[in-house]
């Protein structure tokens, strides 16, 4: 029943710049997000929790690590959205709070979220002893495009010095139509021991705004550790309206993320056609994340499945993701598996093996989409697919013959009917001796007269029995 604070929606559990141990916690029927964590700095264990029937996201994690270098261009791109950050958040400076002057020793985060009224706000940052200059770096940016309106466009303006001093000069002005890597990824520097920030915004909803770090130069803040791990495991996320998990990061280094043995069921709601309340059950928008392990999870009856968007500044911080032994069943509207690399896409590596994908009701999108990533798909079981247009990769299979002519005769594809898909079958195996288990197909194991495959995800007995029944299969019983 939590989720409302001072008349505004707020997560039931909110932590800023702290690393709580959240285990065996039940969060239910909240008006906003269940758990929201902003920039936890240590190892984060989120184990054995149950988050259900909430009006927002079940769990949101927002990493705002920034950068410990004073390079002109950042090693990351500012985020588009900052989910899980409510109004009046303690621990982060609101750019429109009543105070005008802020004394900074090393680093401070400043943010602004749009409201339903216009705003003009000013902040003046000064160093404690008046000797250090300042740097300004964007971590998240999403301004309203009001250039075609009769009023001045929404903008962020940086001044070198005190804005109320006639000698201060404009460092930069950022508006929605001029943003790009050259403007967004830049470290703006002052020459004087003070920096002024002016925000001009029209009214809009809270998804618009910005987050930035203001640092003293030269940088003295301690960087984020490379061996930090975030573990989201053995938990249940059920009936959360905006999705189960949303994890986003902006910084030169980010934690290693593990998600295993979770039940993610019935999250999101379909509104009409291809519109829904969540972009995916599990959405990860990460940069410079070294490793991701996603295994033994049940993703069932959600609006969308697993969505990963990844970027990195180079090979050392490129993503190496392993997704295996998961069951994706009965998911709707958007892609069941969506993997996308961004700016430096050739570096992102994803291995998908031994996953089970079935009964996806995706009319307007692809069931699985891999975009600009280096991917290895092995031993995945994918059923009930429709409306595929790309060629079918059927290489390294045994066709019953070891001659090309005989194999072509067993394939019915676009060579026979132009409306059918192309099948690429070369190279092919000369025999199937190493992949069979009795009479069973490759990847399946014969037990008695029945063929079985094991993909371990958390599911109770009645659900498992019903699941197998829908796929015209049987549930094995283990006996001593």
XYZ file of C-alpha atoms in Angstrom:
480
model
C 0.000 0.000 0.000
C 2.998 2.362 -0.179
C 3.959 4.523 -3.151
C 2.686 8.024 -2.318
C 4.911 10.589 -0.566
C 3.803 14.220 -0.084
C 1.194 13.791 -2.786
C 3.677 12.451 -5.365
C 4.313 8.904 -6.544
C 7.413 7.462 -4.927
C 8.904 3.938 -4.715
C 8.040 1.806 -1.717
C 11.774 1.332 -1.044
C 14.101 4.095 -2.263
C 17.859 4.157 -1.690
C 20.237 6.858 -2.985
C 24.041 6.458 -2.814
C 23.630 3.559 -0.383
C 23.864 -0.201 -0.812
C 21.173 -1.912 1.254
C 20.898 -5.669 1.650
C 17.327 -6.456 0.587
C 16.413 -10.079 1.218
C 13.137 -11.881 1.901
C 11.067 -8.711 1.445
C 7.467 -8.731 0.207
C 6.284 -5.565 -1.584
C 2.744 -5.548 -2.905
C -0.060 -3.216 -4.085
C 2.060 -0.038 -4.212
C 1.080 2.990 -6.290
C 4.551 3.375 -7.805
C 7.714 1.285 -8.163
C 8.426 -1.473 -5.673
C 12.187 -1.035 -5.152
C 14.255 1.823 -6.594
C 18.024 2.008 -6.103
C 20.068 4.987 -7.287
C 23.853 4.605 -7.567
C 24.576 1.842 -5.031
C 28.354 1.789 -4.664
C 29.055 -1.674 -3.194
C 28.090 -5.297 -3.872
C 24.302 -5.435 -4.053
C 22.465 -8.625 -3.005
C 18.749 -8.687 -3.904
C 17.690 -12.209 -2.988
C 14.490 -14.092 -2.120
C 12.174 -11.112 -2.609
C 8.594 -11.038 -3.863
C 7.379 -7.912 -5.666
C 3.847 -8.014 -7.050
C 0.762 -5.979 -7.995
C 2.555 -2.618 -8.086
C 1.599 0.356 -10.242
C 5.143 0.967 -11.492
C 8.243 -1.131 -12.082
C 8.939 -3.990 -9.715
C 12.654 -3.165 -9.406
C 14.569 -0.256 -10.935
C 18.315 0.325 -10.620
C 19.872 3.563 -11.880
C 23.676 3.724 -11.940
C 25.136 7.240 -12.177
C 28.848 6.626 -11.777
C 30.062 9.328 -14.111
C 33.745 9.450 -14.917
C 37.009 9.902 -13.030
C 38.870 11.296 -16.041
C 38.809 14.914 -17.111
C 38.842 14.026 -20.810
C 36.922 16.331 -23.122
C 34.661 13.495 -24.360
C 32.952 11.042 -22.025
C 33.374 7.279 -22.280
C 29.568 6.918 -22.287
C 26.475 8.559 -23.725
C 23.868 10.235 -21.502
C 20.796 8.135 -20.815
C 17.531 8.996 -22.507
C 15.341 8.103 -19.530
C 15.957 7.857 -15.788
C 13.333 5.484 -14.411
C 12.792 5.178 -10.688
C 13.859 8.717 -9.767
C 10.912 10.494 -8.092
C 10.406 14.169 -7.396
C 12.122 15.595 -4.289
C 14.726 12.839 -4.078
C 17.071 13.142 -1.104
C 20.772 12.782 -1.877
C 20.596 14.458 -5.305
C 20.361 18.229 -5.738
C 17.129 19.482 -7.286
C 18.022 22.230 -9.746
C 14.819 24.102 -8.864
C 14.922 23.941 -5.072
C 14.850 27.306 -3.210
C 18.625 27.526 -2.615
C 20.632 29.334 -5.266
C 24.271 28.894 -4.198
C 25.893 25.509 -3.552
C 29.391 24.900 -2.175
C 31.043 21.840 -3.756
C 34.101 20.049 -2.418
C 34.518 17.245 -4.979
C 31.358 16.047 -6.751
C 27.624 16.588 -6.644
C 24.718 15.286 -8.733
C 22.091 17.771 -9.900
C 18.815 16.851 -11.591
C 15.600 18.347 -12.903
C 12.326 16.643 -13.767
C 9.677 18.421 -15.788
C 6.405 19.350 -14.111
C 3.068 20.490 -15.475
C 4.139 24.146 -15.377
C 6.996 26.167 -16.929
C 10.133 26.771 -14.879
C 13.182 29.035 -14.906
C 15.772 27.997 -12.338
C 19.331 29.004 -11.481
C 22.082 27.243 -9.535
C 25.498 28.740 -8.730
C 28.270 26.288 -7.791
C 31.344 27.546 -5.941
C 34.352 25.674 -4.559
C 34.916 25.719 -0.813
C 38.085 27.782 -0.823
C 37.502 29.561 -4.112
C 40.492 28.020 -5.854
C 39.174 25.095 -7.934
C 37.481 25.344 -11.293
C 34.486 23.222 -12.291
C 33.464 20.593 -14.811
C 29.898 19.792 -15.908
C 29.012 16.413 -17.470
C 25.564 15.145 -18.499
C 24.452 11.708 -17.286
C 20.878 11.821 -18.581
C 19.243 14.253 -20.991
C 15.759 14.448 -22.465
C 14.549 17.985 -23.161
C 11.206 18.883 -24.695
C 11.465 20.063 -28.294
C 9.606 23.381 -28.233
C 11.427 25.102 -31.099
C 8.228 25.514 -33.137
C 6.387 27.167 -30.256
C 6.109 30.955 -29.827
C 8.151 30.907 -26.617
C 11.888 30.382 -26.162
C 13.056 26.771 -26.632
C 13.779 24.614 -23.600
C 17.466 24.851 -22.758
C 20.324 24.370 -20.307
C 22.758 27.282 -20.205
C 26.157 27.153 -18.493
C 27.961 30.313 -17.382
C 31.612 30.735 -16.453
C 31.325 32.429 -13.071
C 28.382 33.941 -11.202
C 25.432 34.443 -13.540
C 24.529 37.667 -11.747
C 28.001 39.105 -12.388
C 28.201 41.097 -15.607
C 31.637 39.627 -16.352
C 30.352 36.039 -16.579
C 30.341 34.480 -20.041
C 28.274 31.694 -21.601
C 30.119 28.366 -21.837
C 27.400 26.504 -23.721
C 23.673 26.377 -24.352
C 22.088 22.960 -24.837
C 18.689 22.673 -26.530
C 16.877 19.616 -27.838
C 17.472 20.386 -31.527
C 21.245 20.861 -31.211
C 22.048 17.895 -29.001
C 24.287 15.156 -30.309
C 27.492 13.376 -29.322
C 29.487 16.590 -29.686
C 27.220 18.385 -27.183
C 25.929 15.594 -24.940
C 29.197 13.702 -24.354
C 31.311 16.735 -23.642
C 32.906 17.839 -20.372
C 32.192 21.541 -19.996
C 34.854 23.432 -18.035
C 34.853 26.755 -16.248
C 37.857 29.055 -16.014
C 36.670 30.719 -12.824
C 36.131 29.112 -9.366
C 32.368 29.170 -9.885
C 29.905 27.753 -12.409
C 26.302 28.823 -13.005
C 23.503 26.700 -14.431
C 20.267 28.121 -15.823
C 17.296 25.936 -16.771
C 14.447 27.149 -18.947
C 11.668 24.617 -19.457
C 8.070 24.449 -20.554
C 5.682 22.166 -18.754
C 5.535 18.458 -19.546
C 5.475 15.069 -17.838
C 8.193 13.741 -15.544
C 9.860 11.529 -18.153
C 11.623 14.655 -19.443
C 14.526 16.282 -17.648
C 18.235 15.853 -17.055
C 20.815 14.575 -14.575
C 24.383 15.877 -14.485
C 27.470 15.691 -12.332
C 29.272 18.853 -11.247
C 32.893 18.145 -10.300
C 35.844 20.192 -9.148
C 38.965 20.157 -11.320
C 41.378 18.485 -11.130
C 39.191 15.485 -10.254
C 39.715 14.114 -6.745
C 36.695 11.789 -6.410
C 37.344 8.051 -5.973
C 36.294 5.963 -8.964
C 33.867 3.046 -9.061
C 35.358 -0.409 -8.383
C 35.697 -2.857 -11.275
C 34.770 -5.929 -9.227
C 31.398 -4.711 -7.894
C 28.599 -7.245 -8.426
C 24.821 -6.858 -8.428
C 22.886 -10.074 -7.839
C 19.119 -10.247 -8.477
C 18.201 -13.869 -7.847
C 15.681 -16.286 -6.325
C 12.959 -13.623 -6.483
C 9.463 -13.320 -7.902
C 8.070 -10.394 -9.911
C 4.346 -10.695 -10.602
C 1.697 -8.325 -12.021
C 3.799 -5.132 -11.983
C 2.165 -2.697 -14.374
C 5.294 -1.006 -15.793
C 7.435 -4.147 -15.979
C 9.441 -6.352 -13.653
C 13.036 -5.044 -13.794
C 14.555 -1.904 -15.322
C 18.332 -1.502 -15.032
C 20.166 1.465 -16.581
C 23.676 2.830 -16.233
C 25.766 5.841 -17.231
C 29.457 5.766 -16.386
C 32.905 4.663 -17.483
C 32.696 1.497 -15.296
C 29.599 -0.395 -14.190
C 28.891 -3.479 -12.058
C 28.739 -7.116 -13.090
C 25.069 -8.136 -13.159
C 23.669 -11.585 -12.366
C 20.011 -12.612 -12.639
C 19.173 -16.267 -11.986
C 16.347 -18.444 -10.690
C 13.729 -15.669 -10.873
C 10.043 -15.969 -11.696
C 8.925 -13.058 -13.894
C 5.242 -13.542 -14.651
C 2.283 -11.381 -15.786
C 4.117 -8.043 -15.828
C 2.828 -5.158 -17.937
C -0.623 -4.662 -19.425
C -1.720 -4.458 -23.040
C -3.622 -1.261 -23.820
C -4.582 -1.575 -27.479
C -2.998 -3.259 -30.469
C 0.766 -2.971 -30.080
C 0.577 -0.479 -27.182
C 1.359 -1.660 -23.663
C 2.406 -0.221 -20.304
C 5.939 -1.665 -20.424
C 8.628 -1.972 -23.079
C 9.786 -5.354 -21.732
C 9.490 -7.503 -18.638
C 13.253 -7.147 -18.068
C 14.808 -4.065 -19.699
C 18.546 -3.424 -19.417
C 19.988 -0.187 -20.836
C 23.662 -0.535 -19.941
C 27.022 0.935 -20.926
C 30.532 -0.251 -20.152
C 29.194 -3.310 -18.308
C 31.800 -6.044 -18.452
C 29.670 -9.134 -17.733
C 26.022 -10.148 -17.595
C 24.715 -13.576 -16.558
C 21.021 -14.298 -17.140
C 20.123 -17.934 -16.483
C 17.454 -20.287 -15.142
C 14.727 -17.631 -15.199
C 11.051 -18.092 -16.021
C 9.690 -15.232 -18.172
C 6.022 -15.938 -18.763
C 2.851 -14.068 -19.796
C 4.534 -10.650 -19.853
C 4.326 -7.695 -22.216
C 7.660 -8.369 -23.878
C 10.456 -10.528 -22.524
C 14.157 -9.708 -22.180
C 15.458 -6.472 -23.726
C 19.158 -5.591 -23.587
C 20.622 -2.426 -25.105
C 24.367 -2.221 -24.612
C 27.195 0.119 -25.492
C 30.845 0.497 -24.569
C 33.767 2.764 -25.263
C 36.086 -0.068 -26.303
C 37.014 -3.709 -25.978
C 38.011 -3.710 -22.243
C 34.532 -2.574 -21.155
C 32.510 -4.358 -23.852
C 29.602 -6.517 -22.743
C 30.006 -10.267 -22.538
C 26.536 -11.632 -21.831
C 25.558 -15.254 -21.254
C 21.852 -16.110 -21.496
C 21.072 -19.771 -20.925
C 18.602 -22.236 -19.434
C 15.694 -19.768 -19.492
C 12.067 -20.391 -20.414
C 10.219 -17.676 -22.383
C 6.552 -18.613 -22.699
C 3.283 -16.865 -23.616
C 4.807 -13.370 -23.892
C 2.966 -10.715 -25.888
C 3.143 -7.498 -27.954
C 6.913 -6.826 -28.159
C 9.998 -8.939 -28.801
C 10.526 -11.922 -26.529
C 14.320 -11.568 -26.824
C 15.725 -8.211 -27.966
C 19.496 -7.679 -28.043
C 20.924 -4.469 -29.459
C 24.425 -3.066 -29.687
C 24.838 0.646 -30.138
C 27.695 2.994 -30.974
C 30.525 0.433 -30.783
C 28.367 -2.545 -31.623
C 31.062 -4.952 -32.898
C 32.387 -5.253 -29.346
C 29.171 -6.511 -27.711
C 29.147 -10.312 -27.382
C 26.117 -12.397 -26.432
C 25.896 -16.169 -26.030
C 22.416 -17.719 -26.023
C 22.217 -21.434 -25.448
C 19.747 -23.982 -24.160
C 16.811 -21.555 -23.898
C 13.188 -22.547 -24.512
C 10.965 -20.065 -26.375
C 7.337 -20.987 -27.005
C 3.848 -19.545 -27.614
C 4.940 -15.937 -28.190
C 1.992 -13.809 -29.348
C 3.925 -11.051 -31.122
C 1.912 -9.734 -34.059
C 3.753 -6.498 -34.792
C 7.385 -7.321 -33.916
C 9.896 -10.140 -34.288
C 9.925 -12.857 -31.658
C 13.720 -12.633 -31.394
C 15.784 -9.694 -32.630
C 19.583 -9.445 -32.540
C 20.811 -6.089 -33.794
C 24.524 -5.232 -34.127
C 25.824 -7.775 -31.641
C 28.203 -10.685 -32.030
C 25.938 -13.583 -31.067
C 26.334 -17.323 -30.601
C 23.012 -19.210 -30.637
C 23.331 -22.850 -29.670
C 20.847 -25.544 -28.602
C 17.884 -23.175 -28.269
C 14.360 -24.589 -28.590
C 12.038 -22.194 -30.422
C 8.447 -23.168 -31.215
C 5.257 -21.650 -32.630
C 6.903 -18.938 -34.720
C 5.059 -17.064 -37.452
C 5.749 -14.364 -40.043
C 9.505 -14.927 -40.348
C 11.078 -13.296 -43.420
C 14.793 -13.960 -43.023
C 16.617 -17.032 -44.284
C 16.656 -20.120 -42.090
C 20.157 -21.051 -40.993
C 20.205 -24.857 -41.053
C 23.909 -25.558 -41.307
C 25.771 -28.207 -39.282
C 22.803 -30.594 -39.346
C 22.486 -34.254 -40.314
C 19.972 -34.718 -43.151
C 20.064 -38.483 -43.522
C 22.296 -38.301 -46.597
C 25.816 -37.073 -47.229
C 25.323 -35.701 -50.752
C 24.139 -32.211 -51.644
C 21.611 -33.378 -54.233
C 19.859 -35.665 -51.758
C 19.726 -32.957 -49.100
C 18.219 -30.395 -51.492
C 15.532 -32.939 -52.303
C 14.516 -33.070 -48.635
C 14.122 -29.289 -48.319
C 11.050 -27.406 -49.474
C 11.903 -23.697 -49.610
C 11.908 -20.702 -51.982
C 13.421 -22.863 -54.733
C 10.103 -24.722 -54.881
C 7.663 -21.931 -53.991
C 8.778 -18.263 -54.132
C 6.654 -17.362 -51.083
C 8.647 -19.712 -48.841
C 11.835 -18.822 -46.991
C 15.349 -19.692 -48.053
C 17.068 -22.528 -46.186
C 20.857 -22.433 -45.911
C 21.994 -25.974 -45.185
C 25.752 -25.913 -45.798
C 27.996 -27.060 -44.223
C 26.222 -30.257 -43.147
C 27.173 -33.283 -41.031
C 28.071 -36.517 -42.791
C 26.491 -38.586 -39.988
C 24.528 -38.075 -36.778
C 26.331 -40.534 -34.557
C 27.527 -37.987 -31.959
C 24.290 -36.097 -31.387
C 21.722 -38.836 -30.813
C 20.467 -40.437 -27.639
C 18.707 -43.587 -28.742
C 15.692 -42.623 -30.828
C 15.653 -39.043 -29.558
C 16.472 -35.915 -31.504
C 19.753 -34.103 -30.866
C 19.748 -32.291 -27.543
C 17.170 -34.663 -26.029
C 17.897 -37.613 -23.742
C 16.082 -40.942 -23.896
C 14.732 -42.258 -20.591
C 12.836 -45.494 -21.113
C 10.669 -44.964 -24.169
C 10.398 -41.187 -23.749
C 12.649 -38.295 -24.809
C 13.311 -35.515 -22.275
C 15.156 -32.201 -22.210
C 15.999 -30.357 -18.978
C 15.855 -26.569 -18.790
C 15.795 -25.583 -15.136
C 13.579 -22.648 -14.140
C 11.567 -22.069 -10.932
C 7.996 -23.372 -11.335
C 5.660 -25.193 -8.967
C 4.341 -28.672 -9.758
C 0.909 -27.673 -11.055
C 2.337 -24.952 -13.296
C 4.993 -27.332 -14.647
C 2.391 -29.993 -15.389
C 0.137 -27.496 -17.165
C 3.104 -26.086 -19.101
C 4.086 -29.514 -20.435
C 0.475 -30.310 -21.270
C 0.183 -27.205 -23.473
C 3.199 -28.361 -25.501
C 1.795 -31.907 -25.804
C 4.541 -33.227 -23.520
C 4.754 -35.140 -20.259
C 6.291 -34.224 -16.926
C 8.842 -36.759 -15.640
C 8.808 -38.009 -12.060
C 12.113 -38.526 -10.280
C 12.148 -41.569 -7.989
C 14.829 -43.034 -5.746
